[in-house]
CSV table of C-alpha atoms in Angstrom, one decimal:
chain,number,residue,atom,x,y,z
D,1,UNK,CA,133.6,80.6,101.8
D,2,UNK,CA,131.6,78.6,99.2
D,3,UNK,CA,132.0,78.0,95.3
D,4,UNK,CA,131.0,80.2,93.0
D,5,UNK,CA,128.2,79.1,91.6
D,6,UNK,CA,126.0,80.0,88.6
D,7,UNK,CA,124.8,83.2,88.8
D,8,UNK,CA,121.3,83.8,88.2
D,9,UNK,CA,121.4,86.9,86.3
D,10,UNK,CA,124.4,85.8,84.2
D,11,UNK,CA,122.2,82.3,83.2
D,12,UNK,CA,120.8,82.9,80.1
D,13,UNK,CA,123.1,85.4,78.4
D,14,UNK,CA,125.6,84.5,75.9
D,15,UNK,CA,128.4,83.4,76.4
D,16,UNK,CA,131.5,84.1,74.9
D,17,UNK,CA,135.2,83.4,75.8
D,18,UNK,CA,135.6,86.4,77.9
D,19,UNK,CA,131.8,87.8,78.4
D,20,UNK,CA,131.0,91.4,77.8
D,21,UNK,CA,128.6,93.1,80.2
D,22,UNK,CA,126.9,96.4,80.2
D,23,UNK,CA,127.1,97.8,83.3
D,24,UNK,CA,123.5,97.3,84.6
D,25,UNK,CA,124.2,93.6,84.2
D,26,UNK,CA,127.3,93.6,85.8
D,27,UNK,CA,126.1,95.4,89.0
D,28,UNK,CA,123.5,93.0,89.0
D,29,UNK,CA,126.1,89.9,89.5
D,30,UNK,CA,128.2,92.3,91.7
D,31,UNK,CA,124.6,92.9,94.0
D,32,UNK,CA,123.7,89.3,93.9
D,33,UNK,CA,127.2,88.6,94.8
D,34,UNK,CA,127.1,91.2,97.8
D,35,UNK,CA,123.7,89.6,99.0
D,36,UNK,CA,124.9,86.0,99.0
D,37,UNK,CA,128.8,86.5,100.8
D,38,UNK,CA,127.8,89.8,102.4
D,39,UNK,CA,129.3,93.1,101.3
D,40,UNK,CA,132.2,93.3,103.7
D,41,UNK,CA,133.1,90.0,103.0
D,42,UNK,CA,133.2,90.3,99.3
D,43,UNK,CA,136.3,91.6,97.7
D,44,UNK,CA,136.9,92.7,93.9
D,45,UNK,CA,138.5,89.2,93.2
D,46,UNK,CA,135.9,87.5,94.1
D,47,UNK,CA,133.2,89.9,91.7
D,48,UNK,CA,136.0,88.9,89.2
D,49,UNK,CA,135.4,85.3,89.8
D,50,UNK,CA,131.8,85.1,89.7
D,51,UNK,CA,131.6,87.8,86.7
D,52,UNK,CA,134.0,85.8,84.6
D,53,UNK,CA,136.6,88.5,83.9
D,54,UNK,CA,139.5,90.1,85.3
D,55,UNK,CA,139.2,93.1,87.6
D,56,UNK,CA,140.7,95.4,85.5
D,57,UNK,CA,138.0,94.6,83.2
D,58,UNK,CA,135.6,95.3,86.5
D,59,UNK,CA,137.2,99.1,86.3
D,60,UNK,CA,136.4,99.5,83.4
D,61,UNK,CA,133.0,99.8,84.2
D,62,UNK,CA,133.0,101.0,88.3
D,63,UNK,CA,136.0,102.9,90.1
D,64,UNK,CA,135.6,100.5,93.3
D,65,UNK,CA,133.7,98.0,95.4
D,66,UNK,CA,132.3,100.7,97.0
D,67,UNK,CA,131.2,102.8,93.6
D,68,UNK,CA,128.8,99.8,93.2
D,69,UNK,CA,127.4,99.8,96.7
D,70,UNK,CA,126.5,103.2,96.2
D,71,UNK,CA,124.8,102.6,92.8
D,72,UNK,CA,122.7,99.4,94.2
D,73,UNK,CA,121.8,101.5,97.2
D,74,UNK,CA,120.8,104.6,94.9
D,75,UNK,CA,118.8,102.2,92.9
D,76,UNK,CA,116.6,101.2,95.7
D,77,UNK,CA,116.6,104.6,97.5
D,78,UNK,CA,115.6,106.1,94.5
D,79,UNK,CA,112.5,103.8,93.7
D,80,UNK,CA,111.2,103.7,97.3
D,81,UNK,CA,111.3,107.7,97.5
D,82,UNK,CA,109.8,107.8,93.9
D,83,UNK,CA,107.0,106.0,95.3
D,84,UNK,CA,106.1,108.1,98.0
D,85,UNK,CA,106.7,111.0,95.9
D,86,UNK,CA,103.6,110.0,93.9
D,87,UNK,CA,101.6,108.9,97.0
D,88,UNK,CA,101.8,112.6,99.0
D,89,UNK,CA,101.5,114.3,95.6
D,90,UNK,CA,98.5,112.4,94.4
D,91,UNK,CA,94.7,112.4,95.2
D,92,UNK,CA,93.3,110.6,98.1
D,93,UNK,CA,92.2,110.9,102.1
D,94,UNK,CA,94.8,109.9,104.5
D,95,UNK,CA,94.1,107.0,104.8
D,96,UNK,CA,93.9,106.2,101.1
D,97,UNK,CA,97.8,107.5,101.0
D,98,UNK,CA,98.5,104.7,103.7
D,99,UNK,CA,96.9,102.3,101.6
D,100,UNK,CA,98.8,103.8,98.7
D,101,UNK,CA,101.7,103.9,100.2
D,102,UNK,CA,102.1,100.2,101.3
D,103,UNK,CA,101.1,99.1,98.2
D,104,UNK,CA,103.8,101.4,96.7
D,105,UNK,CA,106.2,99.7,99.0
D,106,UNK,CA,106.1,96.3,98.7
D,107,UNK,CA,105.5,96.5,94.1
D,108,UNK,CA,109.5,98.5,94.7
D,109,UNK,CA,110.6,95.7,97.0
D,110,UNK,CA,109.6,92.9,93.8
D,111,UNK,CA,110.8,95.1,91.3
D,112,UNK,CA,114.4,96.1,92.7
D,113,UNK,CA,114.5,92.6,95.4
D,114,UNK,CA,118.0,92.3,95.8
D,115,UNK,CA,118.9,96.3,95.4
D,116,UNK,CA,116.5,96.9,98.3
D,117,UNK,CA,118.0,93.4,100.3
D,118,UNK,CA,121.1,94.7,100.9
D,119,UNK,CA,119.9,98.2,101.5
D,120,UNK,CA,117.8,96.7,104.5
D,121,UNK,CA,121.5,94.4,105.8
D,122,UNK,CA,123.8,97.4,106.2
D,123,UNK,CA,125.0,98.3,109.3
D,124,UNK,CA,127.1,101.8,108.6
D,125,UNK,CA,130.5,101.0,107.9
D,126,UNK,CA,131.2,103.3,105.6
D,127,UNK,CA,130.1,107.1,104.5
D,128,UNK,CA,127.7,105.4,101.7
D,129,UNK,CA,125.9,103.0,104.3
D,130,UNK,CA,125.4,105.8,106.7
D,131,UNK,CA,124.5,108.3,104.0
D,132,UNK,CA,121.8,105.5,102.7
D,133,UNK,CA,120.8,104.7,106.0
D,134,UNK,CA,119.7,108.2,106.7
D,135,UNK,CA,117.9,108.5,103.6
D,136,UNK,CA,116.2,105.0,104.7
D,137,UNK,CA,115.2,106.7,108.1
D,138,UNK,CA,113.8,109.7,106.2
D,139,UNK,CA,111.3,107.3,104.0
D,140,UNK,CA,110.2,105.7,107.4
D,141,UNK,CA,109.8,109.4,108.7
D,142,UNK,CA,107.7,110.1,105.7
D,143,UNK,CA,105.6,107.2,105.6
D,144,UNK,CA,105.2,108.2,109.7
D,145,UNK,CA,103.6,111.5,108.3
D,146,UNK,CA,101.0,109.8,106.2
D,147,UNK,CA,100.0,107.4,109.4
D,148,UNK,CA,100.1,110.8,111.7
D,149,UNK,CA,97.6,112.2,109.0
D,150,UNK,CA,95.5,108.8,108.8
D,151,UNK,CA,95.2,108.8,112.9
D,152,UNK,CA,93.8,112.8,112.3
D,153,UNK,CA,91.2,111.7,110.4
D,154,UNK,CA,90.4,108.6,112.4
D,155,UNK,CA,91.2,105.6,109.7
D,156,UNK,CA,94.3,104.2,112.0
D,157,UNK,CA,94.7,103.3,115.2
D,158,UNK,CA,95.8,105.9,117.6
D,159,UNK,CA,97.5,104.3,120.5
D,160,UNK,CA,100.7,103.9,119.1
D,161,UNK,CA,103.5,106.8,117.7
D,162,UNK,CA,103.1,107.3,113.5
D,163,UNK,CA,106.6,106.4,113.9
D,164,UNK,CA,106.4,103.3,115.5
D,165,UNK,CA,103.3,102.2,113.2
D,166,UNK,CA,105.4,103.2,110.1
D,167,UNK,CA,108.3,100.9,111.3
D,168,UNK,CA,106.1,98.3,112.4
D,169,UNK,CA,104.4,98.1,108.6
D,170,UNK,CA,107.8,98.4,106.9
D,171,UNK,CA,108.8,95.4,109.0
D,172,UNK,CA,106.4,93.3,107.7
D,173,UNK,CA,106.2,94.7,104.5
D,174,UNK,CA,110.1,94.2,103.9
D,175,UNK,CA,110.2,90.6,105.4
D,176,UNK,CA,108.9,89.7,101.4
D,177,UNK,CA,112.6,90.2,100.6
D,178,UNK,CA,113.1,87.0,102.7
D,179,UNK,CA,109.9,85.0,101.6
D,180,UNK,CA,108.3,85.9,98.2
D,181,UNK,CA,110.6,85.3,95.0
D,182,UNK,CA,108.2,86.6,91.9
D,183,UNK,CA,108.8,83.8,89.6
D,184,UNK,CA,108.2,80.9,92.1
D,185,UNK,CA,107.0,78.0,90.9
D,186,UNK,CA,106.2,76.3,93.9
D,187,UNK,CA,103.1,75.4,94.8
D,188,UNK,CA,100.5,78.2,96.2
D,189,UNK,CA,102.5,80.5,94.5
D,190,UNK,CA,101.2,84.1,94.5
D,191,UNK,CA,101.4,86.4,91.7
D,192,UNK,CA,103.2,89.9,92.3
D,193,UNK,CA,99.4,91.4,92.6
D,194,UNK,CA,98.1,88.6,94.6
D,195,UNK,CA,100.5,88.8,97.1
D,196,UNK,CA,100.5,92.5,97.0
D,197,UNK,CA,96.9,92.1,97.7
D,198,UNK,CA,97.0,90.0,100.5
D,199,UNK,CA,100.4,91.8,102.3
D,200,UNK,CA,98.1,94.9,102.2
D,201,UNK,CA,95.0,93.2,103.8
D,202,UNK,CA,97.5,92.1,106.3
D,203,UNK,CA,98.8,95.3,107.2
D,204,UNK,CA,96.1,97.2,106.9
D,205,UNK,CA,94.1,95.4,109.1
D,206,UNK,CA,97.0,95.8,111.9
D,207,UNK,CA,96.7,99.6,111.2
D,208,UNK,CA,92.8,99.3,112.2
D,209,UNK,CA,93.7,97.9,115.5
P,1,UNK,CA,136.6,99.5,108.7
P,2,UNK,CA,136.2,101.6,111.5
P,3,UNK,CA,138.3,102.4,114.8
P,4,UNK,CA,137.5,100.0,117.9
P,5,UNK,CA,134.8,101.8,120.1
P,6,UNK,CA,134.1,101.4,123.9
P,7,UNK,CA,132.5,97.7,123.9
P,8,UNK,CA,129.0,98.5,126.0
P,9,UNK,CA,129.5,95.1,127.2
P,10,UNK,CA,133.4,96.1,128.5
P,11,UNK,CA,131.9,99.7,129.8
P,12,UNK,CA,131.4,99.6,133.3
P,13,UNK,CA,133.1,96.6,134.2
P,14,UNK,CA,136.3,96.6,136.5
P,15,UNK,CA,138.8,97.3,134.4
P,16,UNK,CA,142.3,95.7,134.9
P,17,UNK,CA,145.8,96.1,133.0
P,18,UNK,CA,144.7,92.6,131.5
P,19,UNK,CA,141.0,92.2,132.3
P,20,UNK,CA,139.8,88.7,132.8
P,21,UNK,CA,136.7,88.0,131.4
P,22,UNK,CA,134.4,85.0,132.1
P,23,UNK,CA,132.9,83.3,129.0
P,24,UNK,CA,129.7,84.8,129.3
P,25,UNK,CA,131.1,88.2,129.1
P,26,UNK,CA,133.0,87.7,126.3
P,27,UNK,CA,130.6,85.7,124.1
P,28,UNK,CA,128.6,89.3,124.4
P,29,UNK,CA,131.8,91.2,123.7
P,30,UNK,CA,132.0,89.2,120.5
P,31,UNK,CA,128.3,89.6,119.4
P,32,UNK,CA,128.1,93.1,119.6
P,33,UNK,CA,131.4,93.6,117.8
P,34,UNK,CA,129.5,90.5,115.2
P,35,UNK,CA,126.8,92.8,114.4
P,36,UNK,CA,128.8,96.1,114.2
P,37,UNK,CA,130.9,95.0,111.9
P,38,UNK,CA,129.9,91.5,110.1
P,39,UNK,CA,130.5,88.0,111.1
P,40,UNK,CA,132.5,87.6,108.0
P,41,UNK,CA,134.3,90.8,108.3
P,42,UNK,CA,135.1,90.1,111.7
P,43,UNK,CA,138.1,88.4,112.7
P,44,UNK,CA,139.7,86.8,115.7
P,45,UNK,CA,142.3,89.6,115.8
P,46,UNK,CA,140.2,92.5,115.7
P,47,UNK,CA,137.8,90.2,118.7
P,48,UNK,CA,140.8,90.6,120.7
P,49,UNK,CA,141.5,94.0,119.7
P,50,UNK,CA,137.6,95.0,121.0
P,51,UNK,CA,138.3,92.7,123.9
P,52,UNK,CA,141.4,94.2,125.3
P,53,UNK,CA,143.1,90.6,125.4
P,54,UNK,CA,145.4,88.0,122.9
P,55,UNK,CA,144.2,85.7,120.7
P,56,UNK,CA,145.7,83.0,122.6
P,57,UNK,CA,143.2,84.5,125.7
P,58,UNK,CA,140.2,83.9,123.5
P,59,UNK,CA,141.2,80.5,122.7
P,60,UNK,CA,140.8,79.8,126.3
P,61,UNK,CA,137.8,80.6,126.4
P,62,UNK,CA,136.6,79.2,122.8
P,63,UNK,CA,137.9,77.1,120.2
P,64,UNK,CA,137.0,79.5,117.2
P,65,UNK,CA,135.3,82.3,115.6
P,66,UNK,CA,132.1,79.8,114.5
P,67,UNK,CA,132.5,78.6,118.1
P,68,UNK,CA,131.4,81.9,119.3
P,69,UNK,CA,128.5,82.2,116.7
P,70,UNK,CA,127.7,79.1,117.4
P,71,UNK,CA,127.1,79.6,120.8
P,72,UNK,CA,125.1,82.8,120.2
P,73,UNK,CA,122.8,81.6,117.9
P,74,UNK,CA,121.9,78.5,120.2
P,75,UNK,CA,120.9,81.1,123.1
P,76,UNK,CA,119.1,82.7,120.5
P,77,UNK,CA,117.2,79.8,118.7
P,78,UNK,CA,116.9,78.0,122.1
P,79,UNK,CA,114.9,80.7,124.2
P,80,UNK,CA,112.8,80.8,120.8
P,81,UNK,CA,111.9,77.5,121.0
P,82,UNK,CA,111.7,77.8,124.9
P,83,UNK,CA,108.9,80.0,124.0
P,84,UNK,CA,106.9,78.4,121.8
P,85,UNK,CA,107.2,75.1,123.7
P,86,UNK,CA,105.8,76.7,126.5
P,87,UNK,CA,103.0,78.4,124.2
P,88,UNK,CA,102.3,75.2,122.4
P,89,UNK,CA,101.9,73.0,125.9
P,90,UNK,CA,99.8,75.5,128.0
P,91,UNK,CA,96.5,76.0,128.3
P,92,UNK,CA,94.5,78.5,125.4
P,93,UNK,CA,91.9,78.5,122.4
P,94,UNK,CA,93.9,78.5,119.4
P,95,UNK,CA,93.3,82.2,119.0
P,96,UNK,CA,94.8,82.6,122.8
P,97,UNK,CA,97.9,80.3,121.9
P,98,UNK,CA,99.0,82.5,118.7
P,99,UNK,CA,98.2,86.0,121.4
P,100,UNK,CA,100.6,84.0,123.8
P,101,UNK,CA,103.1,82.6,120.7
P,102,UNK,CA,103.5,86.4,120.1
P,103,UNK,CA,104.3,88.3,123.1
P,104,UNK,CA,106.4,85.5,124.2
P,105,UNK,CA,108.5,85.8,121.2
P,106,UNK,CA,109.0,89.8,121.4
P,107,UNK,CA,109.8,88.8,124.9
P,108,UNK,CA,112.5,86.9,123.6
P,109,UNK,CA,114.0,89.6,121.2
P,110,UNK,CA,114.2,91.8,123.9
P,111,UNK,CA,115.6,89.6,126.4
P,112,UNK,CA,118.1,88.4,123.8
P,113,UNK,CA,118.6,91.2,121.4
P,114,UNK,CA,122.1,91.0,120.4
P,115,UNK,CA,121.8,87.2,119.8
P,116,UNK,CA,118.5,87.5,117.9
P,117,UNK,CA,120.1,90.3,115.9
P,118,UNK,CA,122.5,88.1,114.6
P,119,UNK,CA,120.3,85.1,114.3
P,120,UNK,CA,118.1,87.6,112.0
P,121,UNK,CA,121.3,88.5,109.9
P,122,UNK,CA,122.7,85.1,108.6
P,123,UNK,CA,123.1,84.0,105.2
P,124,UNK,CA,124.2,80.4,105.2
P,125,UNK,CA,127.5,80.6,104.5
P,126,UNK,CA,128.6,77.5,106.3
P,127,UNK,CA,127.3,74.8,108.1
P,128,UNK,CA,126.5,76.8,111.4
P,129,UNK,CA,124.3,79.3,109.5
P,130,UNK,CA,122.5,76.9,107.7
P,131,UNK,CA,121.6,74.6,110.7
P,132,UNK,CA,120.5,77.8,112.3
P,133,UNK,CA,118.6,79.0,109.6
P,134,UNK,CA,116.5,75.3,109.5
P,135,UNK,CA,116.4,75.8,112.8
P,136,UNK,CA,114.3,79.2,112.3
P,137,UNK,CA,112.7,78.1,109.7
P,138,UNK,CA,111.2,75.2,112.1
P,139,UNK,CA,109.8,77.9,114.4
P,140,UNK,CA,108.0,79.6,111.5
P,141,UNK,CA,106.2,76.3,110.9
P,142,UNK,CA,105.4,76.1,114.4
P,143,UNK,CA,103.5,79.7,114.6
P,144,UNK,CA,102.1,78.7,110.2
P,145,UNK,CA,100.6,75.3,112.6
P,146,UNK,CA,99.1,77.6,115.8
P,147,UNK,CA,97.7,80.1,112.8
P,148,UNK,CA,96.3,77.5,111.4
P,149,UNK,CA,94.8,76.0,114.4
P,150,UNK,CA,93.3,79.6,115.1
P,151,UNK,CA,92.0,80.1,111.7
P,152,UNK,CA,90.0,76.7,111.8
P,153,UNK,CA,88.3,78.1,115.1
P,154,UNK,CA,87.6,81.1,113.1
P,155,UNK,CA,89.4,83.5,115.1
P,156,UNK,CA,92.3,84.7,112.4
P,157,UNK,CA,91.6,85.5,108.9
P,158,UNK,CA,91.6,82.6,106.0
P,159,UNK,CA,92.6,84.4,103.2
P,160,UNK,CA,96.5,84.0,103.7
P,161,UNK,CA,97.9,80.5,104.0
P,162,UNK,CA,99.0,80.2,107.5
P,163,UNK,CA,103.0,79.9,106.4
P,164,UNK,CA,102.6,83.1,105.0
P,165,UNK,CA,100.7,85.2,107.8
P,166,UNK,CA,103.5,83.5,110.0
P,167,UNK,CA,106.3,85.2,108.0
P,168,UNK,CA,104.4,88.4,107.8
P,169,UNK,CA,104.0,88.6,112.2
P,170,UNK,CA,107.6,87.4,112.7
P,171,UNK,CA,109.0,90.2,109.8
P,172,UNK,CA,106.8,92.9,112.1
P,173,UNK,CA,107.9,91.3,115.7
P,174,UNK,CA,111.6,90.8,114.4
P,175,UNK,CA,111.4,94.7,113.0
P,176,UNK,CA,111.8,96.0,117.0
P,177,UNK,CA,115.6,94.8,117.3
P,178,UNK,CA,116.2,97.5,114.0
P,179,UNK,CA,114.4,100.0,116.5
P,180,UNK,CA,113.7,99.4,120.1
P,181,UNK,CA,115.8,99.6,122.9
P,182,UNK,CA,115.4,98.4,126.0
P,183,UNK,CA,116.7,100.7,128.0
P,184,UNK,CA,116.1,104.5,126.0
P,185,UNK,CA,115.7,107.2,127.5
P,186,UNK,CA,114.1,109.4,124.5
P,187,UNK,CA,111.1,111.3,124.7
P,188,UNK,CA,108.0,108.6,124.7
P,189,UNK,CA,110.1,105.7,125.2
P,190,UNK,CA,107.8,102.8,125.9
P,191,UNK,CA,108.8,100.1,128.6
P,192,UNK,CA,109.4,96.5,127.6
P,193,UNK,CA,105.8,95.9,128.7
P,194,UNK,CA,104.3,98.9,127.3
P,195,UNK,CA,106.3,97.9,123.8
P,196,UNK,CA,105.1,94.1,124.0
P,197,UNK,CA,101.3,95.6,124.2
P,198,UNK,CA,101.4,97.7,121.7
P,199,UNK,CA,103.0,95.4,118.9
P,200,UNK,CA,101.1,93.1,119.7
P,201,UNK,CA,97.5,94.6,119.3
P,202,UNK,CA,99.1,95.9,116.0
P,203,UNK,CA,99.6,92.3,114.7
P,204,UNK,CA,96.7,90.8,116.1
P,205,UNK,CA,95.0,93.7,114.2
P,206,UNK,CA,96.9,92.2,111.2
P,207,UNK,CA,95.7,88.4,111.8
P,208,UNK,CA,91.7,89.5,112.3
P,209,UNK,CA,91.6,91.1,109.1
């Protein structure tokens, strides 16, 4: 187990002898907590730790370890399937939707990184990881849909399943999680657009074949 | 935490009021219980629990827990490297060496799913992990160098840096362990060969742009 350290989205606030959070802020400790000790391995004393307070003070804002799971997970479920709501109701060919769709994709992954990061490391333990997971599989299953539509009209590739291409693209397009921080400094960096831009091209071109 | 299940590494095997289990047996007992459940969450109790046996069995097989991942992660990393050795000192155009550097890997995954799984999985939480993880991370440099070898030659795209189109191939190839099984027996399963074509021409697709 290592030290607490800092935590990033606790930097930069206030602080006072016993901190106050609003419960946004303190799921996004709890998440970035989860992400860096893994969820199982995390238990409400060590939240308590890192968030600076006592756990009774931690239910006062979340019934259990779990409740906060389920909110982090419903946070990124809930933007990914928001963004392929607007995709299959908006305008476009087939093919357009893929684009649409991947592009979708990857500006949720930036926006919600470390809600959709431990979405994409669970492995069913529980009735809220299976429940998540099957809402996961039913986004791939949708995306499948637009690439089965695409391959009609003759924009993607045809000798693989829609199901297969669609897992195939989410791979690369969720590997970002592990590679692409937004406010890198480093050098080379890549805006959230420019990388957007150039994950697309990338997957795009695969779908071509 | 959920009940033991039938280990698919156990199932089949001879079973005996105390079975005796030879060290590569039980290092893929452990793995698969590793990615059921968590490394962390894992402990040597509920190993022994999965494997049938005592504690004091395991130890005489291995001298701990980080033993066992330890040992995993070096049959993982290793037949990586394997790979990519071979890739890097055979014969090929650039272009040819990052076609080869790819189906070797899938290769790999397959050959070595439950190991790769785990490898895929880690989040530096001790010193294990994080030698590991720069030990991955040295593999992604080597594919960034044969990209970049192909992209001088003309042959891969030049508007990614070659780190970057490296992570973007391995997130795609890595993507099969969430997915493909080696063995299924659903409707349009693909053989190991059949798979290794078909993701393949999807990330070449990628790399031409």
């Amino acid at each position: 187990m290592t030290d607490p350290q800092p935590d990033a989205a606790v930097a930069g606030l206030p602080r006072r002898g016993r901190p106050g959070y609003d419960r946004e802020t303190l799921l996004a400790v709890c998440v970035d907590v989860f992400n860096r000790h893994g969820y199982e391995a995390t238990s409400m004393g060590m939240l308590a730790t890192h968030l600076g307070i006592s756990k009774s003070a931690i239910y006062h804002h979340v019934q259990s370890k779990e409740a906060i799971l389920g909110q982090a997970l419903d946070d990124a479920l809930g933007a990914l399937e928001a963004s392929i709501d607007a995709v299959q109701a908006g305008p476009g060919a087939p093919g357009e939707k893929v684009e649409a769709a991947v592009r979708g994709t990857l500006r949720v992954l930036v926006a919600r990184m470390p809600e959709v990061t431990l979405l994409l490391r669970l492995r069913g333990n529980s009735d809220v990881e299976l429940a998540a997971m099957e809402r996961r599989r039913a986004i791939t299953r949708r995306l499948g849909e637009l690439v089965e539509a695409a391959q009609a009209e003759g924009t993607v590739r045809s000798d693989v399943t829609p199901r297969n291409l669609a897992r195939l693209m989410l791979g690369m397009i969720n590997s970002i999680v592990d590679w692409y921080r937004p406010n890198g400094a480093q050098p080379g960096h890549k805006s959230v657009e420019e990388m957007v831009e150039a994950v697309t091209g990338v997957v795009l071109g695969g779908l071509r074949g």
